[in-house]
Structures are given as structure tokens and as C-alpha cells.
Short mmCIF file of C-alpha atoms and ligand atoms in Angstrom, two decimals:
data_model
loop_
_atom_site.label_atom_id
_atom_site.label_comp_id
_atom_site.label_asym_id
_atom_site.label_seq_id
_atom_site.Cartn_x
_atom_site.Cartn_y
_atom_site.Cartn_z
CA ASP A 23 15.21 -10.84 -3.31
CA TYR A 24 13.37 -9.19 -5.74
CA MET A 25 9.96 -7.88 -3.84
CA ILE A 26 9.43 -6.49 -7.56
CA GLU A 27 11.22 -6.17 -11.03
CA MET A 28 10.44 -3.85 -13.63
CA GLN A 29 12.66 -4.14 -16.86
CA ASN A 30 11.61 -0.63 -19.58
CA VAL A 31 7.69 -0.84 -18.50
CA LYS A 32 4.75 1.72 -19.56
CA LYS A 33 1.81 2.36 -19.88
CA THR A 34 -0.54 3.47 -22.88
CA TYR A 35 -3.78 4.33 -21.23
CA PRO A 36 -6.88 3.82 -23.96
CA ASN A 37 -7.05 7.52 -24.59
CA GLY A 38 -3.80 7.12 -25.14
CA VAL A 39 -2.06 9.40 -22.05
CA THR A 40 1.41 7.23 -21.55
CA ALA A 41 1.88 7.63 -18.10
CA LEU A 42 4.87 5.56 -17.92
CA ASN A 43 7.19 5.09 -20.36
CA GLY A 44 9.75 3.15 -19.32
CA ILE A 45 10.52 2.55 -15.67
CA ASP A 46 13.78 0.14 -14.63
CA ILE A 47 13.62 -1.01 -10.54
CA ASN A 48 14.17 -3.21 -8.53
CA ILE A 49 12.80 -3.36 -5.28
CA ASP A 50 14.47 -6.07 -3.04
CA ALA A 51 12.29 -7.74 -0.22
CA GLY A 52 11.82 -6.03 3.37
CA GLU A 53 12.76 -2.50 1.94
CA PHE A 54 10.09 0.67 2.30
CA VAL A 55 10.38 3.06 -0.13
CA TYR A 56 9.59 6.46 -0.71
CA LEU A 57 7.72 6.60 -3.73
CA VAL A 58 6.94 11.06 -4.52
CA GLY A 59 6.47 12.98 -7.92
CA GLN A 60 4.00 15.54 -9.22
CA SER A 61 0.96 15.46 -9.85
CA GLY A 62 0.00 12.93 -12.57
CA ALA A 63 3.92 12.32 -12.47
CA GLY A 64 2.82 8.26 -12.97
CA LYS A 65 3.19 6.95 -9.32
CA SER A 66 -0.59 5.82 -9.43
CA THR A 67 -0.08 3.29 -12.24
CA PHE A 68 3.36 2.03 -11.24
CA THR A 69 1.22 1.38 -7.93
CA LYS A 70 -1.57 -0.38 -10.25
CA LEU A 71 0.33 -2.59 -11.64
CA ILE A 72 1.75 -3.46 -9.66
CA PHE A 73 -1.60 -4.82 -8.07
CA ARG A 74 -2.89 -5.64 -11.06
CA GLU A 75 -5.72 -3.54 -11.66
CA GLU A 76 -3.97 -1.79 -14.54
CA VAL A 77 -1.65 -4.23 -16.66
CA ALA A 78 1.52 -3.03 -18.51
CA SER A 79 1.82 -2.22 -21.97
CA SER A 80 5.45 -3.35 -22.62
CA GLY A 81 8.24 -4.69 -20.94
CA GLU A 82 7.98 -7.65 -18.25
CA ILE A 83 7.14 -7.01 -14.69
CA ARG A 84 7.28 -9.36 -11.08
CA VAL A 85 6.14 -9.42 -8.35
CA ASN A 86 7.58 -11.46 -5.49
CA GLY A 87 8.70 -14.09 -8.21
CA GLU A 88 5.45 -13.41 -10.35
CA ASP A 89 5.43 -12.50 -14.24
CA LEU A 90 2.67 -10.27 -14.37
CA ILE A 91 2.93 -10.19 -18.26
CA LYS A 92 2.44 -13.49 -18.24
CA MET A 93 -0.16 -14.26 -15.35
CA LYS A 94 -4.22 -15.37 -16.49
CA TRP A 95 -6.88 -12.91 -14.99
CA ARG A 96 -7.77 -16.37 -12.90
CA GLN A 97 -4.35 -15.94 -11.00
CA VAL A 98 -4.88 -11.75 -9.37
CA PRO A 99 -6.87 -12.91 -6.75
CA PHE A 100 -4.56 -14.39 -5.33
CA LEU A 101 -1.40 -11.98 -5.73
CA ARG A 102 -3.54 -9.69 -4.93
CA ARG A 103 -4.32 -11.48 -0.99
CA SER A 104 -0.24 -11.31 -0.47
CA ILE A 105 -1.04 -7.62 -0.90
CA GLY A 106 -2.09 -5.18 1.22
CA VAL A 107 -3.18 -1.79 -0.01
CA VAL A 108 -3.76 1.58 2.50
CA TYR A 109 -5.67 4.18 0.62
CA GLN A 110 -5.85 8.03 1.51
CA ASP A 111 -9.44 7.81 2.07
CA PHE A 112 -9.84 5.25 4.10
CA LYS A 113 -12.54 2.72 2.00
CA LEU A 114 -13.68 1.30 5.51
CA LEU A 115 -16.87 -0.27 4.27
CA PRO A 116 -19.16 2.15 6.66
CA LYS A 117 -21.62 0.53 7.13
CA MET A 118 -20.00 -2.12 8.91
CA THR A 119 -18.05 -2.58 12.81
CA VAL A 120 -13.77 -1.72 13.00
CA PHE A 121 -14.41 -5.85 13.44
CA GLU A 122 -16.43 -6.67 9.75
CA ASN A 123 -14.08 -4.76 8.16
CA VAL A 124 -11.50 -6.42 8.92
CA ALA A 125 -12.84 -9.96 9.14
CA PHE A 126 -14.55 -9.62 5.58
CA ALA A 127 -10.57 -9.61 4.42
CA LEU A 128 -9.71 -12.73 6.04
CA GLU A 129 -13.84 -14.35 4.94
CA VAL A 130 -12.66 -14.58 1.11
CA VAL A 131 -9.63 -16.60 2.10
CA GLU A 132 -12.13 -19.08 4.25
CA GLU A 133 -10.42 -18.81 7.08
CA SER A 134 -12.06 -21.26 9.84
CA PRO A 135 -14.36 -18.49 12.28
CA LYS A 136 -12.55 -19.12 15.08
CA HIS A 137 -9.47 -18.05 13.62
CA ILE A 138 -11.41 -15.56 11.73
CA ARG A 139 -12.26 -14.12 15.41
CA LYS A 140 -8.32 -14.05 17.32
CA ARG A 141 -6.82 -13.14 14.19
CA VAL A 142 -8.27 -10.30 13.72
CA MET A 143 -8.29 -9.70 18.05
CA ASP A 144 -4.82 -9.39 18.04
CA VAL A 145 -4.15 -7.27 14.29
CA LEU A 146 -6.67 -5.29 16.06
CA ASP A 147 -4.64 -4.87 19.07
CA GLN A 148 -0.48 -4.56 16.61
CA VAL A 149 -2.89 -0.99 15.20
CA GLY A 150 -4.28 0.26 19.13
CA LEU A 151 -7.67 -0.09 18.38
CA LYS A 152 -8.44 -3.34 20.32
CA ASN A 153 -11.01 -1.75 22.47
CA LYS A 154 -12.53 0.07 19.29
CA ALA A 155 -13.40 -3.03 17.48
CA ARG A 156 -17.23 -3.06 17.52
CA PHE A 157 -17.62 0.84 16.46
CA ILE A 158 -18.37 1.49 13.41
CA PRO A 159 -15.33 3.74 11.40
CA ASP A 160 -18.19 7.54 11.69
CA GLU A 161 -17.04 7.06 15.46
CA LEU A 162 -13.08 7.36 14.96
CA SER A 163 -10.45 9.54 13.88
CA GLY A 164 -9.29 10.28 10.80
CA GLY A 165 -6.31 8.00 12.07
CA GLU A 166 -7.65 5.81 14.21
CA GLN A 167 -9.98 5.09 10.02
CA GLN A 168 -6.50 4.37 8.29
CA ARG A 169 -5.26 2.16 11.94
CA VAL A 170 -8.67 0.13 10.41
CA ALA A 171 -7.33 0.11 7.35
CA ILE A 172 -3.86 -0.79 8.15
CA ALA A 173 -5.43 -3.68 9.77
CA ARG A 174 -7.57 -4.78 7.88
CA ALA A 175 -4.47 -4.80 4.82
CA ILE A 176 -2.25 -6.46 6.49
CA ALA A 177 -4.26 -8.65 8.03
CA ASN A 178 -3.35 -12.10 5.59
CA TYR A 179 0.53 -11.28 6.48
CA PRO A 180 1.65 -9.58 2.63
CA LYS A 181 4.89 -9.87 2.15
CA LEU A 182 3.95 -6.19 0.36
CA LEU A 183 2.21 -3.40 1.47
CA ILE A 184 1.38 -0.79 -1.15
CA ALA A 185 0.53 3.22 1.11
CA ASP A 186 -0.94 5.15 -1.83
CA GLU A 187 -0.84 8.45 0.98
CA PRO A 188 -1.61 7.27 3.78
CA THR A 189 -1.20 10.71 5.31
CA GLY A 190 -2.66 12.65 3.55
CA ASN A 191 -5.95 13.20 5.25
CA LEU A 192 -4.70 12.84 8.38
CA ASP A 193 -2.59 15.56 10.86
CA PRO A 194 0.93 16.30 11.71
CA ASP A 195 0.46 14.54 14.61
CA THR A 196 -2.15 11.71 13.01
CA SER A 197 0.84 11.52 10.53
CA TRP A 198 4.05 10.74 12.65
CA GLY A 199 1.39 7.63 14.23
CA ILE A 200 0.12 5.29 11.34
CA MET A 201 4.19 6.90 10.43
CA LYS A 202 5.63 4.81 13.94
CA LEU A 203 2.58 1.45 12.70
CA LEU A 204 3.95 1.95 9.51
CA GLU A 205 8.18 1.56 10.18
CA GLU A 206 6.94 -1.53 12.87
CA ILE A 207 5.18 -3.81 10.26
CA ASN A 208 8.00 -3.05 8.35
CA ALA A 209 10.20 -4.09 10.50
CA THR A 210 8.45 -6.92 11.41
CA GLY A 211 9.48 -7.74 7.13
CA THR A 212 7.13 -7.40 5.15
CA THR A 213 8.32 -4.78 1.76
CA ILE A 214 5.98 -1.24 2.56
CA ILE A 215 6.34 1.36 -0.88
CA MET A 216 4.48 4.87 -0.03
CA ALA A 217 3.49 7.13 -2.61
CA THR A 218 4.32 10.78 -0.34
CA HIS A 219 4.13 14.66 -0.31
CA SER A 220 5.33 14.77 2.58
CA LYS A 221 7.86 16.54 2.30
CA GLU A 222 8.69 15.79 6.40
CA ILE A 223 7.93 13.40 6.93
CA VAL A 224 10.27 11.64 3.62
CA ASN A 225 13.76 14.24 4.79
CA THR A 226 12.71 13.08 9.01
CA VAL A 227 12.77 9.12 8.56
CA ARG A 228 15.40 8.31 6.05
CA ARG A 229 14.74 5.96 3.23
CA ARG A 230 15.12 5.32 0.19
CA VAL A 231 12.78 7.36 -2.36
CA ILE A 232 11.79 7.02 -5.68
CA ALA A 233 11.22 10.07 -8.01
CA ILE A 234 9.50 9.72 -11.25
CA GLU A 235 8.39 12.41 -13.15
CA GLY A 236 6.38 12.83 -16.53
CA GLY A 237 6.50 8.82 -15.94
CA LEU A 238 10.26 8.13 -15.53
CA VAL A 239 12.18 7.60 -13.33
CA VAL A 240 14.50 10.97 -12.34
CA ARG A 241 16.19 9.82 -8.86
CA ASP A 242 16.59 6.94 -7.21
CA GLN A 243 18.10 7.09 -3.44
CA GLN A 244 18.72 5.56 -0.12
CA ARG A 245 18.03 7.19 2.69
CA GLY A 246 16.99 9.71 -0.11
CA GLU A 247 15.58 12.88 0.30
CA TYR A 248 11.78 14.96 -1.01
CA GLY A 249 12.00 16.74 -4.10
CA TYR A 250 10.74 16.35 -7.59
CA GLU A 251 13.62 17.33 -10.42
CA ALA A 252 15.99 15.27 -10.94
P1 ADP B 301 -0.25 10.18 -9.97
O1 ADP B 301 -0.39 8.58 -8.32
O2 ADP B 301 1.89 10.39 -9.85
O3 ADP B 301 -0.66 11.27 -9.97
P2 ADP B 301 -0.72 9.32 -12.88
O4 ADP B 301 -0.55 8.03 -12.22
O5 ADP B 301 -2.55 8.68 -11.46
O6 ADP B 301 -0.22 10.22 -11.14
O7 ADP B 301 -1.14 9.08 -13.90
C1 ADP B 301 -0.55 9.69 -14.54
C2 ADP B 301 -1.33 9.53 -16.13
O8 ADP B 301 -2.20 8.84 -16.73
C3 ADP B 301 -1.51 11.62 -16.12
O9 ADP B 301 -1.34 12.86 -16.80
C4 ADP B 301 -2.83 10.85 -16.40
O10 ADP B 301 -4.33 11.79 -15.87
C5 ADP B 301 -3.00 9.43 -16.78
N1 ADP B 301 -4.16 8.62 -15.53
C6 ADP B 301 -4.05 8.41 -14.38
N2 ADP B 301 -5.36 6.77 -15.24
C7 ADP B 301 -5.66 7.07 -16.17
C8 ADP B 301 -6.27 6.53 -16.58
N3 ADP B 301 -7.78 5.82 -16.33
N4 ADP B 301 -6.78 6.78 -17.92
C9 ADP B 301 -5.90 7.61 -18.42
N5 ADP B 301 -5.77 8.18 -18.03
C10 ADP B 301 -4.69 7.82 -16.73
P1 ADP B 302 -8.30 13.37 16.33
O1 ADP B 302 -7.58 14.11 17.15
O2 ADP B 302 -7.51 11.82 16.03
O3 ADP B 302 -9.38 14.26 14.97
P2 ADP B 302 -11.50 13.06 17.26
O4 ADP B 302 -10.90 14.16 18.05
O5 ADP B 302 -12.01 13.28 16.41
O6 ADP B 302 -9.75 13.01 16.86
O7 ADP B 302 -12.14 11.62 18.08
C1 ADP B 302 -10.92 11.88 19.33
C2 ADP B 302 -11.53 10.07 19.88
O8 ADP B 302 -13.22 10.64 19.12
C3 ADP B 302 -11.54 9.04 19.38
O9 ADP B 302 -11.22 8.31 19.66
C4 ADP B 302 -13.41 8.32 18.64
O10 ADP B 302 -12.91 6.95 18.32
C5 ADP B 302 -13.87 9.23 19.53
N1 ADP B 302 -14.52 9.89 17.89
C6 ADP B 302 -14.82 11.15 17.55
N2 ADP B 302 -16.22 10.94 16.86
C7 ADP B 302 -17.12 10.41 16.88
C8 ADP B 302 -18.12 9.66 17.40
N3 ADP B 302 -18.13 10.23 16.39
N4 ADP B 302 -18.43 9.19 17.65
C9 ADP B 302 -17.91 7.75 18.82
N5 ADP B 302 -16.90 8.66 19.22
C10 ADP B 302 -16.60 9.31 18.52
#
């Protein structure tokens, strides 16, 4: 089964910039994919289309079988709940504790308080932060903040996790810890799409590499290598 299907996907922004110029790609459920390419290549636009943060100008996109072109606006929140997203700058709520940052993701789906408490502590345990549930983000290291963001992203058991340069603000040692965690999440069956500029990670943890350049897929390799050119 495909998690992502794109056929001739194009995206032109209102200012006339064409960010994607005919993307054809399928990603299987359970895959771990690196998205590489220079700044401005179209990586963020690619992930934003999947999350329906932007709408394609033309082409076909299916996510987990759902047609995103035909999808009505009121269905978008349901799509987003089935996708976890992790950002380079973590995007945690600064005045909330670690517990609250993760619980917040569950509260929007109207779970019972008892269920929320159990799920939050289980997922914090999974990322190694059960003992920091009462901390606020400022009291944590960068790597720990990213772990909280990952806990929040996977709390609803998403089938797909999008990670946009998740190690971009972290030192190498901390980055490897985050990679190990993402690999563990992938091993449970979660599809992962990770945009990255880390040559070291891509060339060490060998996975499928999709290279984007000028809004086109210029390379698509299983167990691929880092690099921009075709
Ligand atoms: P990447 O993530 O690889 O850096 P982006 O998808 O962010 O690439 O950008 C691709 C191209 O689209 C760039 O030329 C960028 O300036 C342009 N772009 C991105 N977002 C917008 C936007 N909201 N409005 C106009 N142009 C945009
Ligand atoms: P890293 O090696 O990942 O950069 P830090 O040196 O920033 O880690 O932090 C090391 C430990 O100190 C972490 O466990 C973090 O939770 C704790 N810590 C960092 N800053 C604060 C703070 N302002 N208040 C309380 N604990 C902190």
C-alpha cells in the first residue's frame, strides 16, 4: 500500500514562483525516506502539500488513500491528526510543561483525562523523558526539546511522520540520539519522511534518498547517498 502517491504535482505560489514543477513519486507505507536538496529546491513545499498546509496547483496527491485534491477544508483537520510533524526549531509551547505540550496534542481529539495522562507518560517514556514531564522547554537541552516535539508528534499514533530538518539545530552527538529514536519509530511501522542537510546521517544510516532540485525529483535511490546533483 502506498502512503504517498503524487502524479505530475505542480505548485506555483501566488507571487508566480513555481516551487514544484511536476513531481511523480510513490512512497510505501513503512518506508523511511530522506528528502535532500539545496535551499529553495522545493522540499518544504513538498511536505506542506502532504500536510495540506498548501494546496497543489495541478496534479494528483493521495495520502494514505485520501485524495488531497478533492478533499474539503472541513476534512483537513482529520488528515492532519493522522500525520505527525517535527520541525527544526521544535515549535514547543514555551509556557507549558513537557507534559502539557504533549497532552495538548491529544486533547484536540477529546480523549478522557485518564487516557491522556497514561498516553502522555507512555510516550514520554518512549523518548526517554518521563522524569522531565514537569519541566518547561527552556529547562531542557535542544536534544531534549526535540524529543518532546517527537513525543507530541507520535502521541496520536500517526501512520506518517514528517520531520523537517529535525537535527538542524543540534550537535552531532545529540543528532544521533534523535536518529536512533526516529529509527525506532519507523520500526513500529510509521512511515517517515525526513528533509535533511546532514550528509553524515544520510551516508551512515542508509535509506531511500529522494533528491529535489528546481522543483523536480532529480534522483530517487534505495539505500542512497547524500548529494544534490542528479
Ligand atoms: P526548500 O524547502 O527546499 O528550501 P521551499 O519549498 O521552501 O524549498 O521553496 C521552493 C521555492 O518556492 C523557493 O523559490 C521559495 O522562495 C518559494 N516559496 C516557498 N514558499 C513560498 C511562499 N509561501 N510564497 C512564495 N514563494 C514561496
Ligand atoms: P546538551 O548537552 O544536550 O546541550 P545541556 O548542557 O543544554 O544539554 O543540558 C544538560 C542538562 O541540563 C539537560 O538534562 C537539561 O535538562 C538540563 N538543563 C539545561 N538547562 C537547564 C535549565 N535552564 N534549567 C534546568 N535544567 C537545565
